[in-house]
PDB file of C-alpha atoms in Angstrom:
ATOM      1  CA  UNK A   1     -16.034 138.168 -20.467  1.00  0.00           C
ATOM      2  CA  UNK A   2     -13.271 140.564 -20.825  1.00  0.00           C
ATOM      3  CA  UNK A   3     -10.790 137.612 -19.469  1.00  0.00           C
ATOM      4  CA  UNK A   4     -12.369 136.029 -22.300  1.00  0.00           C
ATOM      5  CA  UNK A   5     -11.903 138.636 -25.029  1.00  0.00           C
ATOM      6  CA  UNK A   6      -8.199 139.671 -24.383  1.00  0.00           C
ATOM      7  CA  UNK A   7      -7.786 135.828 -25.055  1.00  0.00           C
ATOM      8  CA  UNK A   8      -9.836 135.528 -28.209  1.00  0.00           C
ATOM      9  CA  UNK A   9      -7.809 138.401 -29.632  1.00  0.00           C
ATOM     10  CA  UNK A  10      -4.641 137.230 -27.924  1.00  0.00           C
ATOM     11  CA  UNK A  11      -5.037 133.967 -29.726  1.00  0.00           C
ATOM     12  CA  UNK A  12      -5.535 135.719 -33.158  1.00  0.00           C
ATOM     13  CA  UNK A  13      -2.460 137.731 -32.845  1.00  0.00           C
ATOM     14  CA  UNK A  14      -0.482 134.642 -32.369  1.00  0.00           C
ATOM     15  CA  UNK A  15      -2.497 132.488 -35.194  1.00  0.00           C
ATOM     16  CA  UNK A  16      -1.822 135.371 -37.298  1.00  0.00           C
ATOM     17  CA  UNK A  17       1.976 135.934 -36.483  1.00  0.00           C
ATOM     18  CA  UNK A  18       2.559 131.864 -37.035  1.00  0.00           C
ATOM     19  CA  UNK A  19       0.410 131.633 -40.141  1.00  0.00           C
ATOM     20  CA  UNK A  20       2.678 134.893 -41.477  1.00  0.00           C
ATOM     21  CA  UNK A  21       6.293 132.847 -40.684  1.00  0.00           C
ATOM     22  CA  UNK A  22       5.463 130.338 -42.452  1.00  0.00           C
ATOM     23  CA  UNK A  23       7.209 130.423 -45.481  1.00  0.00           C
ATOM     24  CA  UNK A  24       7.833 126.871 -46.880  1.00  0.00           C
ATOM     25  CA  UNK A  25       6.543 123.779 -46.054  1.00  0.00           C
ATOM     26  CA  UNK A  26       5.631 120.372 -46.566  1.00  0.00           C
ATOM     27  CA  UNK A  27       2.422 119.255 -45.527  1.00  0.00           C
ATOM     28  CA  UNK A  28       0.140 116.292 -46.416  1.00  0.00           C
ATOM     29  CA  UNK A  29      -2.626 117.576 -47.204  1.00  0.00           C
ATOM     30  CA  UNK A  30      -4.263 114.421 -46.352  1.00  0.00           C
ATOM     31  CA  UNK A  31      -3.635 115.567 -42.271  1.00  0.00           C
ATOM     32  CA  UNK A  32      -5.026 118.767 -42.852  1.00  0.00           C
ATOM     33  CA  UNK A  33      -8.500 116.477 -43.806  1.00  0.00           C
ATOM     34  CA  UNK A  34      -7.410 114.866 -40.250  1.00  0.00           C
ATOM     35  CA  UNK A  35      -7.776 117.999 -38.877  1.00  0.00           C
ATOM     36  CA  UNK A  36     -11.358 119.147 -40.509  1.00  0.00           C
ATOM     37  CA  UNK A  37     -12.966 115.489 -38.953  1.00  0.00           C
ATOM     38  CA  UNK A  38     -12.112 117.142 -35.161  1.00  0.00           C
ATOM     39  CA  UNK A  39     -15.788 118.892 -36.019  1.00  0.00           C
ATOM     40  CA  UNK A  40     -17.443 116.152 -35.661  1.00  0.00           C
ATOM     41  CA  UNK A  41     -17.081 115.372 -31.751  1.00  0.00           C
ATOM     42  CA  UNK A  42     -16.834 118.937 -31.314  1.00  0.00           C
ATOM     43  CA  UNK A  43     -20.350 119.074 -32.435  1.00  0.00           C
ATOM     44  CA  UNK A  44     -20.741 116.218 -29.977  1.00  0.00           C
ATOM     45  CA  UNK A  45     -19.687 118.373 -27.435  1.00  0.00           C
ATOM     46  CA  UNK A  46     -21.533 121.378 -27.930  1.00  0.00           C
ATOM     47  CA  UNK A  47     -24.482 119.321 -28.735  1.00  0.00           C
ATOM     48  CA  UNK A  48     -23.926 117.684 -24.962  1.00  0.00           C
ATOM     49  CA  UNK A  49     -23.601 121.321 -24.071  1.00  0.00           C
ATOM     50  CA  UNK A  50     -26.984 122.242 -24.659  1.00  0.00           C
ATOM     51  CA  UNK A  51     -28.375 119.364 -23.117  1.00  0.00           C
ATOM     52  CA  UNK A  52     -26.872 120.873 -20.015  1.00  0.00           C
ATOM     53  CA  UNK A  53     -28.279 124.778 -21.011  1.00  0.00           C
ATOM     54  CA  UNK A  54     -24.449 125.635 -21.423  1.00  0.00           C
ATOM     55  CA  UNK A  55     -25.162 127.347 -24.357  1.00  0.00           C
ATOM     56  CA  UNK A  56     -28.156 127.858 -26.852  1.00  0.00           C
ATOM     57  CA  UNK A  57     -30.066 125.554 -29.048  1.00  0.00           C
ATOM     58  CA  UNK A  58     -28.774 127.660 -31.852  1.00  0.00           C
ATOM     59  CA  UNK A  59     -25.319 126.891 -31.784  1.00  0.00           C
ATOM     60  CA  UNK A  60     -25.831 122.965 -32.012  1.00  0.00           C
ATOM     61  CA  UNK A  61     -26.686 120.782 -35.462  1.00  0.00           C
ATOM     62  CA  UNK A  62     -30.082 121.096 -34.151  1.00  0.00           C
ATOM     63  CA  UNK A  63     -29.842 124.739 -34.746  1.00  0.00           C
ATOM     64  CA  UNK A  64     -27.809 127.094 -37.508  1.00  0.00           C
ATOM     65  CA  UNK A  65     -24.782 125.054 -36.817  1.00  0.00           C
ATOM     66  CA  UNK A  66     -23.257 123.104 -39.783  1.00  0.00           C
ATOM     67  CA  UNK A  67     -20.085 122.387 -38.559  1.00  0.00           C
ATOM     68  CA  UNK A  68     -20.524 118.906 -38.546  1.00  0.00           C
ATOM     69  CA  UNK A  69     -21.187 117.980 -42.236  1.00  0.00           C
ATOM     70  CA  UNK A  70     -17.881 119.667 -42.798  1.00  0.00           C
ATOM     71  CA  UNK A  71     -16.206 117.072 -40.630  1.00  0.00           C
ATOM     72  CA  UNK A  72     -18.427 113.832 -42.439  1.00  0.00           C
ATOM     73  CA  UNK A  73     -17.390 115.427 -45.572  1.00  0.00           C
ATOM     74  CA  UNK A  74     -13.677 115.780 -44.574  1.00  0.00           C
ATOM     75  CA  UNK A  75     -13.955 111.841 -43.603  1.00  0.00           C
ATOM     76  CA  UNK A  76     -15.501 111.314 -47.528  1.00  0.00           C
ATOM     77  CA  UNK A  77     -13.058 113.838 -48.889  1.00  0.00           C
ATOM     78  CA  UNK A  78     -10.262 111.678 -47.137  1.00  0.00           C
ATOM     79  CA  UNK A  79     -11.297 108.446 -48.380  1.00  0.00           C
ATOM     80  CA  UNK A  80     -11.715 109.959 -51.995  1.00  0.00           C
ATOM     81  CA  UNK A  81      -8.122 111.265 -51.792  1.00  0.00           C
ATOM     82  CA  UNK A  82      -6.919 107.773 -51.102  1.00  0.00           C
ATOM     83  CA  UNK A  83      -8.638 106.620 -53.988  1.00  0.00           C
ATOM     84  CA  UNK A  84      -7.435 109.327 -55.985  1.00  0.00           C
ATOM     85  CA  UNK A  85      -4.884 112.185 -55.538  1.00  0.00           C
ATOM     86  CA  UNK A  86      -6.141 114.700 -58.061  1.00  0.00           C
ATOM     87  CA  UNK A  87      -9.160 115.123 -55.381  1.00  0.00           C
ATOM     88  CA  UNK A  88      -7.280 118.054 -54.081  1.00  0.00           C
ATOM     89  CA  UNK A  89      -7.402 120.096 -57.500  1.00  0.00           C
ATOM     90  CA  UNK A  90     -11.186 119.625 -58.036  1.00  0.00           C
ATOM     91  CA  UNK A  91     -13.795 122.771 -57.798  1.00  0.00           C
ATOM     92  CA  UNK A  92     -15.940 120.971 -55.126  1.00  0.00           C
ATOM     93  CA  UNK A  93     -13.042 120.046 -52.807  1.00  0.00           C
ATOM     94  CA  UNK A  94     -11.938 124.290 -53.065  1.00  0.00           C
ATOM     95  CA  UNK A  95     -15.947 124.416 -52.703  1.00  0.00           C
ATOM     96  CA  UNK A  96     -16.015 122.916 -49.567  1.00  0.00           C
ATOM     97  CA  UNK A  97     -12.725 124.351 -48.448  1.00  0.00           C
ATOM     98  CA  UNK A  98     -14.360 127.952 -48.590  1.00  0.00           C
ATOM     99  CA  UNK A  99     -17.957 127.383 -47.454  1.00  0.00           C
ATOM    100  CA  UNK A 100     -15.988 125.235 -44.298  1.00  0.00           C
ATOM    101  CA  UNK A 101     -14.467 128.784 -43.152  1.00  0.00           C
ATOM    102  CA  UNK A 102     -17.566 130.933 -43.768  1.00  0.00           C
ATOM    103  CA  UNK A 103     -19.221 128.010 -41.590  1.00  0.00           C
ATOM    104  CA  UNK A 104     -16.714 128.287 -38.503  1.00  0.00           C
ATOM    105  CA  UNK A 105     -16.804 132.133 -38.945  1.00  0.00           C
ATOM    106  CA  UNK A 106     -20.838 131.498 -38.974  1.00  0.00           C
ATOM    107  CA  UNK A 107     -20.511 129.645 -35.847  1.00  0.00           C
ATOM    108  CA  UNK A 108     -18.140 131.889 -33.872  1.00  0.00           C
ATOM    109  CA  UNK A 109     -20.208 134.919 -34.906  1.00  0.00           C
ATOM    110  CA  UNK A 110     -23.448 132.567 -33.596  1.00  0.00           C
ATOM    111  CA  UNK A 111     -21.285 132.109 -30.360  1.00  0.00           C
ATOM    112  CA  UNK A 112     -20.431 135.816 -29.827  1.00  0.00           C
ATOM    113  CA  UNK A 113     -24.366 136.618 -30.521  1.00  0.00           C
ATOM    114  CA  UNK A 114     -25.203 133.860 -27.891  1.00  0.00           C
ATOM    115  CA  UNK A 115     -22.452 135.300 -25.352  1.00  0.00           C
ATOM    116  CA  UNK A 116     -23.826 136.930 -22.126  1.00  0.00           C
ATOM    117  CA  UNK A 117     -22.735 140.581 -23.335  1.00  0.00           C
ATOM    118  CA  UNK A 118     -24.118 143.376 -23.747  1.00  0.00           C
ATOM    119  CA  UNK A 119     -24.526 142.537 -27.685  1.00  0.00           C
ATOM    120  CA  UNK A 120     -26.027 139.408 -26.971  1.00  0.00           C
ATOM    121  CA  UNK A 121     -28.860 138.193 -29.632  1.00  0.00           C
ATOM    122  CA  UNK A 122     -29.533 135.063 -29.354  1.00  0.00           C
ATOM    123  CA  UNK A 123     -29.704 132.728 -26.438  1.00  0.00           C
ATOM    124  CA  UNK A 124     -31.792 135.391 -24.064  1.00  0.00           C
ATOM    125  CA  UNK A 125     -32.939 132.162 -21.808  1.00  0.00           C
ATOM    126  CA  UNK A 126     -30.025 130.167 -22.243  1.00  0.00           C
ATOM    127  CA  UNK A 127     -26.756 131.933 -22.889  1.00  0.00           C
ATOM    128  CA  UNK A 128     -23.327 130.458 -24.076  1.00  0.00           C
ATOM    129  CA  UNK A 129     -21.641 130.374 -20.546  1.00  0.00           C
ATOM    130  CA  UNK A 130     -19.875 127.194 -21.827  1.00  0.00           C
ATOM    131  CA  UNK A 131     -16.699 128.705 -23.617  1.00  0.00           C
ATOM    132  CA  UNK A 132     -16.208 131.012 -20.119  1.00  0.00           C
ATOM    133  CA  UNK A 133     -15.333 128.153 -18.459  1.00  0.00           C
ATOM    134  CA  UNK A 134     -12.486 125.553 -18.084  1.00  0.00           C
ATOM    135  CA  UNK A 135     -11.779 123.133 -20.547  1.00  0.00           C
ATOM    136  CA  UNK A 136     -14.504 124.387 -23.166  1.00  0.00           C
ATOM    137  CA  UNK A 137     -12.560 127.878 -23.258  1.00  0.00           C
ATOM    138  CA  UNK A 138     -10.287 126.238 -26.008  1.00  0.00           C
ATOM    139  CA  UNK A 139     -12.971 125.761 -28.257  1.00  0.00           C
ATOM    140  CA  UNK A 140     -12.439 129.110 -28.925  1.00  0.00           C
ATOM    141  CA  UNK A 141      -9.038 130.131 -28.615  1.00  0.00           C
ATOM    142  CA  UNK A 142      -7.283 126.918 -29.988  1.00  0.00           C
ATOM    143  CA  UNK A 143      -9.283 124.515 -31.756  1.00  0.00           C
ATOM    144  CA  UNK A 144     -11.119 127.388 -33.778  1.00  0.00           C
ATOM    145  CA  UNK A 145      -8.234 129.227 -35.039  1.00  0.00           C
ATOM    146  CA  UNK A 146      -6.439 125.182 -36.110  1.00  0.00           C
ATOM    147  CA  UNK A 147      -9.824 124.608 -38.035  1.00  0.00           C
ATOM    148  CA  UNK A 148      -9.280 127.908 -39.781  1.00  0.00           C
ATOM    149  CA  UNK A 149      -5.650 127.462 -40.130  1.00  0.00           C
ATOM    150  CA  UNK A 150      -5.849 124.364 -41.959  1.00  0.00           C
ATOM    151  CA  UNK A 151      -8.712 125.382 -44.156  1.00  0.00           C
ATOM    152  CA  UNK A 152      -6.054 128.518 -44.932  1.00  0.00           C
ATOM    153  CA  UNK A 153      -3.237 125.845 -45.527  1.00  0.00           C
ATOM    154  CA  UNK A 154      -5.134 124.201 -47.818  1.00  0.00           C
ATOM    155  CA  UNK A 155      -6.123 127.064 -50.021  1.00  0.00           C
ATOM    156  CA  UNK A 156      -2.250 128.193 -49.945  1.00  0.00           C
ATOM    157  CA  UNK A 157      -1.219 124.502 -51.256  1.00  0.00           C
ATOM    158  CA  UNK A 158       0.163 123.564 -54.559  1.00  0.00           C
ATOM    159  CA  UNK A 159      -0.519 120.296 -54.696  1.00  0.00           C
ATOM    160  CA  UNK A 160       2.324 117.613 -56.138  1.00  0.00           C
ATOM    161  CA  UNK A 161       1.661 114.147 -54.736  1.00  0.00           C
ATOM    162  CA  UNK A 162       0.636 113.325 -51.742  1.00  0.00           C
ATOM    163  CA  UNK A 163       2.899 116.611 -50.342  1.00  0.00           C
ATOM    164  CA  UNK A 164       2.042 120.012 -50.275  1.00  0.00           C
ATOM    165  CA  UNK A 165       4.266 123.029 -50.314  1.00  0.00           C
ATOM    166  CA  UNK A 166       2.884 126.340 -48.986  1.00  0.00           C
ATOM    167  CA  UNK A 167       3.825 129.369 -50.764  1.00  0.00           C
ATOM    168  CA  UNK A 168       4.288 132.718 -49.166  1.00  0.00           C
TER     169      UNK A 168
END
């Protein structure tokens, strides 16, 4: 677990030092959707997880984990914005865009909770050994902070066409 932390925090120093460099540029906004539909077989994942008492009940779909409606929305959100560009000005798109982080930040905070720690809550019987181990580890420290990340980019963009340029 300590392993563990020094990476989480590690790999929040460096999300945080790239997100701050970047200055201008042009992104499709369209990939950052790409992006938000990786929940779904992450939620796969974890879901196979707790079939194999990796980690707790709680942290699934079948639990307090909502993860992966963000990532069937993202694939509706996608198909809408092919349909129709303005999809990326409208309240419920910058709706879901915020509720998506405060569900990963749910999740993580679920994860920490579940950890075998001495703050653990939830998960007494079956703890969340999973992410201390090789390759679910990058849940974590990589796949997290891109969900975030992109959810960020897309509340940064201004959007013109199918482009979008990130302001600093």
């Amino acid at each position: 677990p300590k392993l563990f932390l020094f990476i989480l925090v590690s790999t929040l120093i460096i999300n945080y030092a790239i997100f701050k460099r970047i200055k201008f540029i042009k992104v499709n906004p369209r990939i950052l959707l790409i992006i938000q539909c990786l929940r779904i077989p992450v939620e796969l994942i974890l879901y196979n997880l707790f079939l194999s008492k990796s980690i707790p009940e709680i942290m699934t779909f079948n639990g307090l984990n909502f993860d992966i409606l963000f990532g069937f929305l993202a694939i509706v959100l996608l198909v809408a914005s092919l349909i129709k560009d303005s999809i990326f000005q409208n309240l419920l798109f910058k709706i879901w865009n915020g509720l998506g982080i405060i569900s990963v930040a749910f999740v993580v905070l679920l994860a920490i909770l579940s950890s075998p720690i001495p703050i653990q809550q939830f998960g007494i019987d079956q703890p969340n050994v999973a992410m201390l181990s090789f390759p679910y580890c990058y849940l974590p420290v990589i796949i997290v902070p891109i969900v975030v990340l992109s959810h960020i980019m897309t509340f940064r963009c201004k959007v013109s066409g199918v482009s979008v340029e990130i302001e600093d």
